[in-house]
CSV table of C-alpha atoms and ligand atoms in Angstrom, one decimal:
chain,number,residue,atom,x,y,z
A,1,MET,CA,46.9,142.9,163.3
A,2,GLY,CA,45.5,146.4,163.0
A,3,PHE,CA,41.9,147.0,162.3
A,4,ALA,CA,42.3,147.9,158.6
A,5,THR,CA,44.4,144.8,158.0
A,6,ASP,CA,41.8,142.6,159.7
A,7,ALA,CA,39.0,144.2,157.7
A,8,ILE,CA,40.8,143.2,154.5
A,9,HIS,CA,42.3,139.8,155.5
A,10,ALA,CA,40.5,138.2,158.4
A,11,GLY,CA,38.6,135.1,157.4
A,12,VAL,CA,39.8,135.4,153.8
A,13,ARG,CA,42.2,132.8,152.4
A,14,PRO,CA,43.1,132.0,148.7
A,15,ASP,CA,40.5,129.5,147.4
A,16,PRO,CA,42.0,126.0,147.9
A,17,ALA,CA,40.7,124.8,144.5
A,18,THR,CA,42.0,127.5,142.3
A,19,GLY,CA,44.1,130.0,144.3
A,20,ALA,CA,41.6,132.8,143.7
A,21,VAL,CA,42.6,135.6,145.9
A,22,MET,CA,39.0,136.7,146.5
A,23,THR,CA,36.7,134.3,148.3
A,24,PRO,CA,34.4,132.9,145.6
A,25,ILE,CA,30.6,133.0,145.8
A,26,TYR,CA,29.9,129.4,146.6
A,27,GLN,CA,26.4,129.3,145.0
A,28,THR,CA,25.5,125.8,146.0
A,29,SER,CA,22.9,124.2,148.1
A,30,THR,CA,24.8,121.0,148.9
A,31,TYR,CA,28.2,119.3,148.8
A,32,VAL,CA,29.3,115.9,147.5
A,33,TYR,CA,30.6,113.3,149.9
A,34,ASP,CA,33.9,111.5,149.2
A,35,GLY,CA,32.2,108.3,150.5
A,36,LEU,CA,29.7,107.3,153.1
A,37,GLY,CA,30.6,109.2,156.3
A,38,ARG,CA,33.4,111.0,154.5
A,39,GLY,CA,32.6,114.6,153.8
A,40,LYS,CA,34.8,117.7,153.6
A,41,GLY,CA,33.2,119.4,156.6
A,42,TYR,CA,30.3,120.8,154.4
A,43,ASP,CA,27.0,119.0,154.2
A,44,TYR,CA,24.2,121.4,153.4
A,45,ALA,CA,24.3,125.2,152.7
A,46,ARG,CA,21.7,126.2,155.3
A,47,THR,CA,24.2,124.9,157.9
A,48,ILE,CA,27.4,126.1,156.4
A,49,ASN,CA,28.6,127.9,153.3
A,50,PRO,CA,32.3,128.8,152.7
A,51,THR,CA,31.4,132.4,151.5
A,52,ARG,CA,29.3,133.0,154.6
A,53,SER,CA,31.9,131.3,156.8
A,54,ALA,CA,34.6,133.8,155.5
A,55,LEU,CA,32.4,136.7,156.4
A,56,GLU,CA,31.5,135.3,159.8
A,57,GLU,CA,35.2,134.8,160.6
A,58,ASN,CA,35.9,138.3,159.5
A,59,LEU,CA,33.1,139.8,161.7
A,60,ALA,CA,34.2,137.8,164.7
A,61,ALA,CA,37.8,139.2,164.3
A,62,LEU,CA,36.6,142.8,163.9
A,63,GLU,CA,34.3,142.7,166.9
A,64,GLY,CA,36.7,140.6,169.0
A,65,GLY,CA,34.2,137.8,169.5
A,66,LYS,CA,34.4,134.0,169.8
A,67,ALA,CA,32.1,133.5,166.8
A,68,ALA,CA,29.8,135.4,164.5
A,69,TYR,CA,26.8,134.3,162.4
A,70,ALA,CA,25.5,136.2,159.4
A,71,PHE,CA,21.8,136.4,159.0
A,72,ALA,CA,19.3,137.3,156.2
A,73,SER,CA,18.7,140.8,157.8
A,74,GLY,CA,19.5,142.7,160.9
A,75,MET,CA,16.0,141.9,162.3
A,76,SER,CA,16.6,138.1,161.9
A,77,ALA,CA,19.9,138.4,163.8
A,78,ILE,CA,18.1,140.2,166.6
A,79,HIS,CA,15.3,137.7,166.5
A,80,ALA,CA,17.9,134.8,166.8
A,81,VAL,CA,19.5,136.5,169.8
A,82,THR,CA,16.1,136.5,171.6
A,83,ALA,CA,16.0,132.7,171.2
A,84,LEU,CA,18.4,132.6,174.1
A,85,LEU,CA,15.3,133.4,176.2
A,86,LYS,CA,12.2,131.4,177.0
A,87,ALA,CA,8.6,132.3,177.8
A,88,GLY,CA,8.3,134.2,181.0
A,89,ASP,CA,11.7,135.9,180.7
A,90,HIS,CA,11.9,139.7,180.9
A,91,VAL,CA,14.1,142.0,178.9
A,92,VAL,CA,15.0,145.6,179.7
A,93,VAL,CA,15.3,147.6,176.4
A,94,GLY,CA,16.4,151.1,175.5
A,95,ASN,CA,13.3,153.2,174.9
A,96,ASN,CA,14.7,154.6,171.6
A,97,VAL,CA,15.7,151.5,169.7
A,98,TYR,CA,15.2,151.1,166.0
A,99,GLY,CA,11.4,151.0,165.3
A,100,GLY,CA,11.6,147.6,163.7
A,101,THR,CA,13.2,146.2,166.9
A,102,TYR,CA,10.4,147.7,169.0
A,103,ARG,CA,7.9,146.2,166.6
A,104,LEU,CA,9.5,142.7,166.8
A,105,PHE,CA,9.6,142.8,170.6
A,106,SER,CA,6.1,144.4,171.2
A,107,LYS,CA,4.1,142.9,168.4
A,108,VAL,CA,5.6,139.5,167.9
A,109,LEU,CA,7.6,138.2,170.8
A,110,GLU,CA,5.2,139.4,173.5
A,111,ASP,CA,2.8,136.8,172.0
A,112,PHE,CA,5.3,134.1,172.9
A,113,GLY,CA,5.4,135.1,176.5
A,114,LEU,CA,8.5,137.3,176.6
A,115,ARG,CA,8.1,140.6,178.5
A,116,PHE,CA,9.9,143.9,177.6
A,117,THR,CA,10.3,147.1,179.7
A,118,TYR,CA,11.5,150.2,177.8
A,119,VAL,CA,13.6,152.7,179.7
A,120,ASP,CA,16.1,155.5,179.0
A,121,THR,CA,19.2,153.4,179.3
A,122,SER,CA,21.4,156.5,179.3
A,123,ARG,CA,20.8,156.5,183.0
A,124,LEU,CA,22.0,153.2,184.6
A,125,GLU,CA,19.6,153.6,187.6
A,126,ASN,CA,16.7,153.3,185.1
A,127,ILE,CA,17.9,149.9,184.1
A,128,GLU,CA,18.4,148.9,187.8
A,129,THR,CA,14.9,150.0,188.7
A,130,ALA,CA,13.4,148.1,185.8
A,131,LEU,CA,15.0,144.7,186.7
A,132,ASP,CA,12.8,142.0,188.2
A,133,PRO,CA,13.4,138.4,189.2
A,134,SER,CA,12.7,137.2,185.7
A,135,THR,CA,15.0,139.7,183.9
A,136,ARG,CA,17.5,137.8,181.7
A,137,MET,CA,18.7,140.3,179.2
A,138,VAL,CA,19.4,144.0,178.7
A,139,TYR,CA,19.2,145.2,175.1
A,140,ILE,CA,20.7,148.6,174.1
A,141,GLU,CA,21.5,150.6,171.0
A,142,THR,CA,24.1,153.3,171.3
A,143,PRO,CA,24.0,155.9,169.9
A,144,THR,CA,20.3,155.6,169.5
A,145,ASN,CA,18.5,156.0,166.3
A,146,PRO,CA,17.5,158.9,165.6
A,147,MET,CA,17.9,160.8,168.9
A,148,MET,CA,21.6,160.1,169.2
A,149,ILE,CA,21.4,159.3,173.0
A,150,LEU,CA,24.3,157.3,174.3
A,151,THR,CA,24.5,154.5,176.9
A,152,ASP,CA,27.6,153.7,178.9
A,153,ILE,CA,28.3,150.2,177.5
A,154,ALA,CA,30.9,149.3,180.2
A,155,ALA,CA,28.6,150.3,183.0
A,156,VAL,CA,25.7,148.2,181.6
A,157,ALA,CA,28.0,145.2,181.0
A,158,ARG,CA,29.3,145.4,184.6
A,159,LEU,CA,25.7,145.6,185.9
A,160,CYS,CA,24.7,142.6,183.7
A,161,ARG,CA,27.7,140.5,184.8
A,162,SER,CA,26.9,141.2,188.5
A,163,LYS,CA,23.3,140.0,188.0
A,164,ASN,CA,24.0,137.2,185.5
A,165,LEU,CA,22.1,138.9,182.7
A,166,ILE,CA,22.9,138.8,179.0
A,167,SER,CA,24.0,142.2,177.6
A,168,VAL,CA,23.3,142.9,173.9
A,169,VAL,CA,24.4,146.0,172.0
A,170,ASP,CA,23.3,147.0,168.5
A,171,ASN,CA,26.5,148.4,167.1
A,172,THR,CA,25.1,149.3,163.6
A,173,PHE,CA,25.7,153.0,163.9
A,174,LEU,CA,29.4,153.1,164.8
A,175,THR,CA,30.6,149.6,163.7
A,176,PRO,CA,33.7,148.0,165.3
A,177,CYS,CA,35.7,150.5,163.4
A,178,PHE,CA,34.8,153.1,166.1
A,179,GLN,CA,33.2,151.1,169.0
A,180,LYS,CA,33.9,147.6,170.3
A,181,PRO,CA,31.1,146.6,172.8
A,182,LEU,CA,32.6,143.2,173.5
A,183,ALA,CA,35.9,144.7,174.6
A,184,LEU,CA,33.9,146.9,176.9
A,185,GLY,CA,32.4,143.8,178.5
A,186,ALA,CA,29.2,143.2,176.6
A,187,ASP,CA,28.1,139.6,175.7
A,188,ILE,CA,26.6,140.0,172.3
A,189,VAL,CA,26.8,142.5,169.4
A,190,VAL,CA,24.1,142.7,166.7
A,191,HIS,CA,24.3,144.5,163.4
A,192,SER,CA,22.3,145.4,160.5
A,193,THR,CA,25.0,144.7,157.9
A,194,THR,CA,22.7,146.5,155.5
A,195,LYS,CA,24.2,149.7,156.8
A,196,PHE,CA,27.8,150.7,157.3
A,197,LEU,CA,29.4,147.2,157.2
A,198,ASN,CA,28.2,146.6,153.7
A,199,GLY,CA,28.2,150.3,153.0
A,200,HIS,CA,26.9,150.4,149.4
A,201,SER,CA,23.1,150.2,149.8
A,202,ASP,CA,22.9,147.0,147.8
A,203,SER,CA,22.4,144.2,150.3
A,204,VAL,CA,20.1,143.5,153.3
A,205,GLY,CA,21.7,141.4,156.0
A,206,GLY,CA,22.5,141.1,159.7
A,207,ALA,CA,25.0,139.6,162.1
A,208,ALA,CA,25.3,138.4,165.7
A,209,ILE,CA,28.8,138.3,167.3
A,210,MET,CA,29.2,136.5,170.6
A,211,ALA,CA,31.8,136.8,173.3
A,212,GLN,CA,30.9,133.6,175.0
A,213,ALA,CA,31.1,130.1,173.5
A,214,ALA,CA,27.8,128.9,175.1
A,215,HIS,CA,25.9,131.8,173.5
A,216,ALA,CA,27.6,131.2,170.2
A,217,GLU,CA,26.8,127.5,170.2
A,218,ARG,CA,23.1,128.2,170.8
A,219,ILE,CA,22.8,131.0,168.2
A,220,LYS,CA,24.4,128.7,165.6
A,221,PHE,CA,21.9,126.0,166.5
A,222,VAL,CA,19.0,128.5,166.2
A,223,GLN,CA,20.3,129.8,162.9
A,224,ASN,CA,20.5,126.3,161.5
A,225,SER,CA,17.1,125.4,162.9
A,226,ALA,CA,15.2,128.5,161.8
A,227,GLY,CA,17.2,129.0,158.6
A,228,ALA,CA,17.5,132.9,158.4
A,229,ILE,CA,20.9,132.7,156.7
A,230,LEU,CA,22.7,135.3,154.6
A,231,SER,CA,22.9,134.2,151.0
A,232,PRO,CA,26.3,133.5,149.4
A,233,PHE,CA,26.0,136.5,147.1
A,234,ASP,CA,25.1,138.9,150.0
A,235,SER,CA,27.9,137.4,152.1
A,236,TRP,CA,30.3,138.1,149.4
A,237,LEU,CA,29.0,141.7,149.0
A,238,VAL,CA,29.4,142.4,152.8
A,239,LEU,CA,32.8,140.8,152.9
A,240,ARG,CA,33.8,143.0,149.9
A,241,GLY,CA,32.2,146.1,151.6
A,242,ILE,CA,34.1,145.6,154.8
A,243,LYS,CA,37.4,145.8,153.1
A,244,THR,CA,36.9,149.6,152.8
A,245,LEU,CA,35.1,150.0,156.1
A,246,PRO,CA,37.9,151.9,157.8
A,247,LEU,CA,38.3,154.2,154.8
A,248,ARG,CA,34.6,154.9,154.5
A,249,MET,CA,34.1,155.4,158.3
A,250,ARG,CA,36.9,157.9,158.3
A,251,GLN,CA,35.1,159.9,155.6
A,252,HIS,CA,31.6,159.5,157.2
A,253,ASP,CA,33.1,160.8,160.5
A,254,ALA,CA,35.1,163.7,158.9
A,255,SER,CA,32.1,164.9,156.9
A,256,GLY,CA,29.7,164.3,159.8
A,257,ARG,CA,31.7,166.6,162.0
A,258,VAL,CA,31.8,169.4,159.3
A,259,LEU,CA,28.1,169.0,158.5
A,260,ALA,CA,27.0,168.9,162.2
A,261,ASP,CA,29.0,172.1,162.8
A,262,TRP,CA,27.5,173.8,159.8
A,263,LEU,CA,23.9,172.8,160.8
A,264,THR,CA,24.4,174.3,164.3
A,265,ARG,CA,25.1,177.6,162.7
A,266,HIS,CA,22.2,177.6,160.3
A,267,PRO,CA,19.3,179.9,161.3
A,268,LYS,CA,16.6,177.5,160.1
A,269,ILE,CA,17.9,174.6,162.3
A,270,SER,CA,16.8,174.8,165.9
A,271,LYS,CA,18.7,171.8,167.3
A,272,VAL,CA,21.4,169.4,166.2
A,273,TYR,CA,21.8,165.9,167.7
A,274,TYR,CA,25.4,164.7,167.1
A,275,PRO,CA,27.7,163.2,169.8
A,276,GLY,CA,30.7,164.9,168.2
A,277,LEU,CA,29.4,168.3,169.1
A,278,LYS,CA,31.0,169.7,172.3
A,279,ASP,CA,27.6,170.7,173.7
A,280,HIS,CA,26.1,167.2,173.2
A,281,PRO,CA,25.2,166.2,176.8
A,282,GLN,CA,27.2,163.0,176.4
A,283,HIS,CA,30.1,164.2,174.4
A,284,ALA,CA,32.6,163.0,177.1
A,285,LEU,CA,31.1,159.5,177.1
A,286,ALA,CA,31.1,159.5,173.2
A,287,SER,CA,34.8,160.4,173.2
A,288,ARG,CA,35.6,157.8,175.9
A,289,GLN,CA,33.8,154.7,174.6
A,290,ALA,CA,34.2,155.2,170.8
A,291,SER,CA,37.1,156.3,168.6
A,292,GLY,CA,34.9,158.3,166.2
A,293,PHE,CA,31.5,160.0,166.1
A,294,GLY,CA,30.4,158.7,162.7
A,295,GLY,CA,28.1,160.1,160.1
A,296,MET,CA,24.7,159.9,161.6
A,297,ILE,CA,23.2,163.3,162.5
A,298,SER,CA,19.6,164.3,163.4
A,299,PHE,CA,18.4,167.9,163.4
A,300,LEU,CA,15.3,169.8,164.2
A,301,LEU,CA,13.8,172.1,161.5
A,302,ALA,CA,12.8,175.5,163.0
A,303,ASP,CA,9.1,176.3,163.3
A,304,ARG,CA,9.1,178.6,160.3
A,305,VAL,CA,10.5,175.9,158.0
A,306,ASP,CA,8.0,174.2,155.6
A,307,VAL,CA,9.0,170.6,156.4
A,308,THR,CA,7.5,169.0,153.3
A,309,ARG,CA,9.1,171.6,151.1
A,310,PHE,CA,12.5,171.0,152.7
A,311,PHE,CA,12.4,167.2,152.1
A,312,ASP,CA,11.0,167.6,148.6
A,313,SER,CA,13.7,170.1,147.6
A,314,LEU,CA,16.7,167.9,148.3
A,315,LYS,CA,18.4,166.9,145.1
A,316,LEU,CA,21.8,165.3,145.9
A,317,CYS,CA,20.7,163.9,149.3
A,318,ALA,CA,18.3,161.1,148.6
A,319,LEU,CA,15.0,161.0,150.6
A,320,ALA,CA,15.1,157.4,151.7
A,321,GLU,CA,15.0,155.0,154.6
A,322,SER,CA,18.2,153.2,155.7
A,323,LEU,CA,21.6,154.6,156.3
A,324,GLY,CA,25.3,153.8,156.2
A,325,GLY,CA,25.8,153.8,152.4
A,326,VAL,CA,28.4,155.9,150.5
A,327,GLU,CA,25.6,158.0,149.2
A,328,THR,CA,23.9,160.5,151.6
A,329,LEU,CA,20.4,159.6,152.7
A,330,VAL,CA,17.9,161.9,154.5
A,331,CYS,CA,14.7,160.8,156.1
A,332,GLN,CA,11.9,162.0,158.3
A,333,PRO,CA,12.0,159.3,161.1
A,334,SER,CA,8.5,160.0,162.4
A,335,THR,CA,6.8,158.9,159.1
A,336,MET,CA,9.5,156.6,157.8
A,337,THR,CA,11.9,154.6,159.9
A,338,HIS,CA,10.1,155.0,163.2
A,339,ALA,CA,6.4,155.1,162.1
A,340,SER,CA,5.8,151.9,164.1
A,341,ILE,CA,6.6,153.7,167.5
A,342,PRO,CA,3.3,154.8,169.1
A,343,PRO,CA,2.7,158.6,168.5
A,344,GLU,CA,2.7,159.5,172.2
A,345,GLU,CA,6.0,157.7,172.7
A,346,ARG,CA,7.4,159.5,169.6
A,347,GLN,CA,6.3,162.8,171.1
A,348,ARG,CA,7.8,162.0,174.4
A,349,LEU,CA,11.2,161.2,172.8
A,350,GLY,CA,11.1,164.5,170.7
A,351,LEU,CA,10.7,162.4,167.6
A,352,THR,CA,8.4,164.9,165.8
A,353,ASP,CA,7.7,165.6,162.2
A,354,ARG,CA,10.3,168.5,162.4
A,355,LEU,CA,13.1,166.0,163.1
A,356,ALA,CA,15.3,165.1,160.1
A,357,ARG,CA,17.9,162.4,160.1
A,358,ILE,CA,20.9,162.4,157.7
A,359,SER,CA,23.3,159.6,157.0
A,360,VAL,CA,26.3,161.5,155.7
A,361,GLY,CA,27.8,159.7,152.8
A,362,CYS,CA,31.2,159.9,151.2
A,363,GLU,CA,30.5,162.6,148.6
A,364,ASP,CA,32.3,166.0,148.8
A,365,VAL,CA,30.9,167.6,151.9
A,366,GLU,CA,30.7,171.0,150.1
A,367,ASP,CA,28.2,169.5,147.7
A,368,LEU,CA,26.1,168.1,150.6
A,369,ILE,CA,26.1,171.5,152.3
A,370,ALA,CA,25.1,173.3,149.1
A,371,ASP,CA,22.2,170.8,148.7
A,372,LEU,CA,21.0,171.2,152.2
A,373,ASP,CA,21.4,175.0,152.1
A,374,ARG,CA,19.3,175.2,148.9
A,375,ALA,CA,16.6,173.0,150.3
A,376,LEU,CA,16.5,175.1,153.6
A,377,ALA,CA,16.4,178.4,151.6
A,378,SER,CA,13.4,177.2,149.5
A,379,ALA,CA,11.5,175.9,152.6
B,1,PLP,C1,20.1,150.4,164.4
B,1,PLP,C2,19.4,149.3,163.5
B,1,PLP,N1,19.4,148.1,164.0
B,1,PLP,C3,18.7,147.1,163.3
B,1,PLP,C4,18.1,147.4,162.1
B,1,PLP,C5,17.4,146.3,161.3
B,1,PLP,O1,18.2,145.9,160.2
B,1,PLP,P1,17.6,145.3,158.9
B,1,PLP,O2,16.8,146.4,158.2
B,1,PLP,O3,18.8,144.9,158.1
B,1,PLP,O4,16.7,144.1,159.2
B,1,PLP,C6,18.1,148.7,161.6
B,1,PLP,C7,17.5,149.0,160.3
B,1,PLP,O5,17.3,150.2,159.9
B,1,PLP,C8,18.8,149.7,162.3
B,1,PLP,O6,18.8,151.0,161.9
């Protein structure tokens, strides 16, 4: 089936009890047995829940994986994936991953004996150089948040296969609508479903989708053991959100292109980071490994712009963390989403207080331009 058909139908079947077309919210903690040793395949809702299962089947179909598991947040999905490792193992990580991922790795998991080396994964040789005999995993985000740097997924996957390493890709920014890491050879995809997959800024969740049955089996075991499951209601919200994912992504992408182009021509903007721009250094890779550029744009406010005034003057664009909703959100990554990255590392990446990030929503793009134009004029 085509992607839009799968988005609407995969994992979703009329409810066997009533024929309800929409998967019900099975708000239950447990299930009755027909008799001793005779259950219906459902025992306890931490282990399995029909609403969550429908979402998981849907996600596995969209990403082209063997199995998917839905978690309480993107971070808990990422945490579960690291449970494939053991003390002493080493991971090579992109040096511009989401701040919360960096915090989990550096401030939590290092205490459990895992080691992490952060490199610019846009250059394959940086990954090769960072490998050591205990390296077990390469973890990348592409495009990165917020610098919009790309990594060649197929090249990383090939390298990992040749060295028997697990390749993990955070696909939150582009979603399987535009980018399919498993088809490019990666082993595991992680998502913050909080973002584009749910798309309505009303649920926090995450997912891990595995290409290999052995990884899937272990992640399922970890999820059941640690218990960071997505609730039935949130599972239902994400399943519902995904039905319009292709429509929404098309709009995010179309408006993203228009807005990025407009920003490049604005005299108070000194640089625009958007893979859809022809002068983005990895525009060719972006066109090759993804079928859209999406709605995430970062831009640098020129020196003469009063940064605080710019953010404070926005009216339609909400000043807020997070991304991927139908409403446009703008943030200052250095003080908001990426505050947990050490200041010298932020400086090195170019992640200064002058950098703004916009998650372009589905409003009329003319209204977004008018709002940004007014805020820039007053700053
Ligand atoms: C790219 C990316 N990955 C993972 C996460 C973490 O997801 P969550 O906030 O749902 O735990 C985020 C959150 O902003 C993100 O932007």
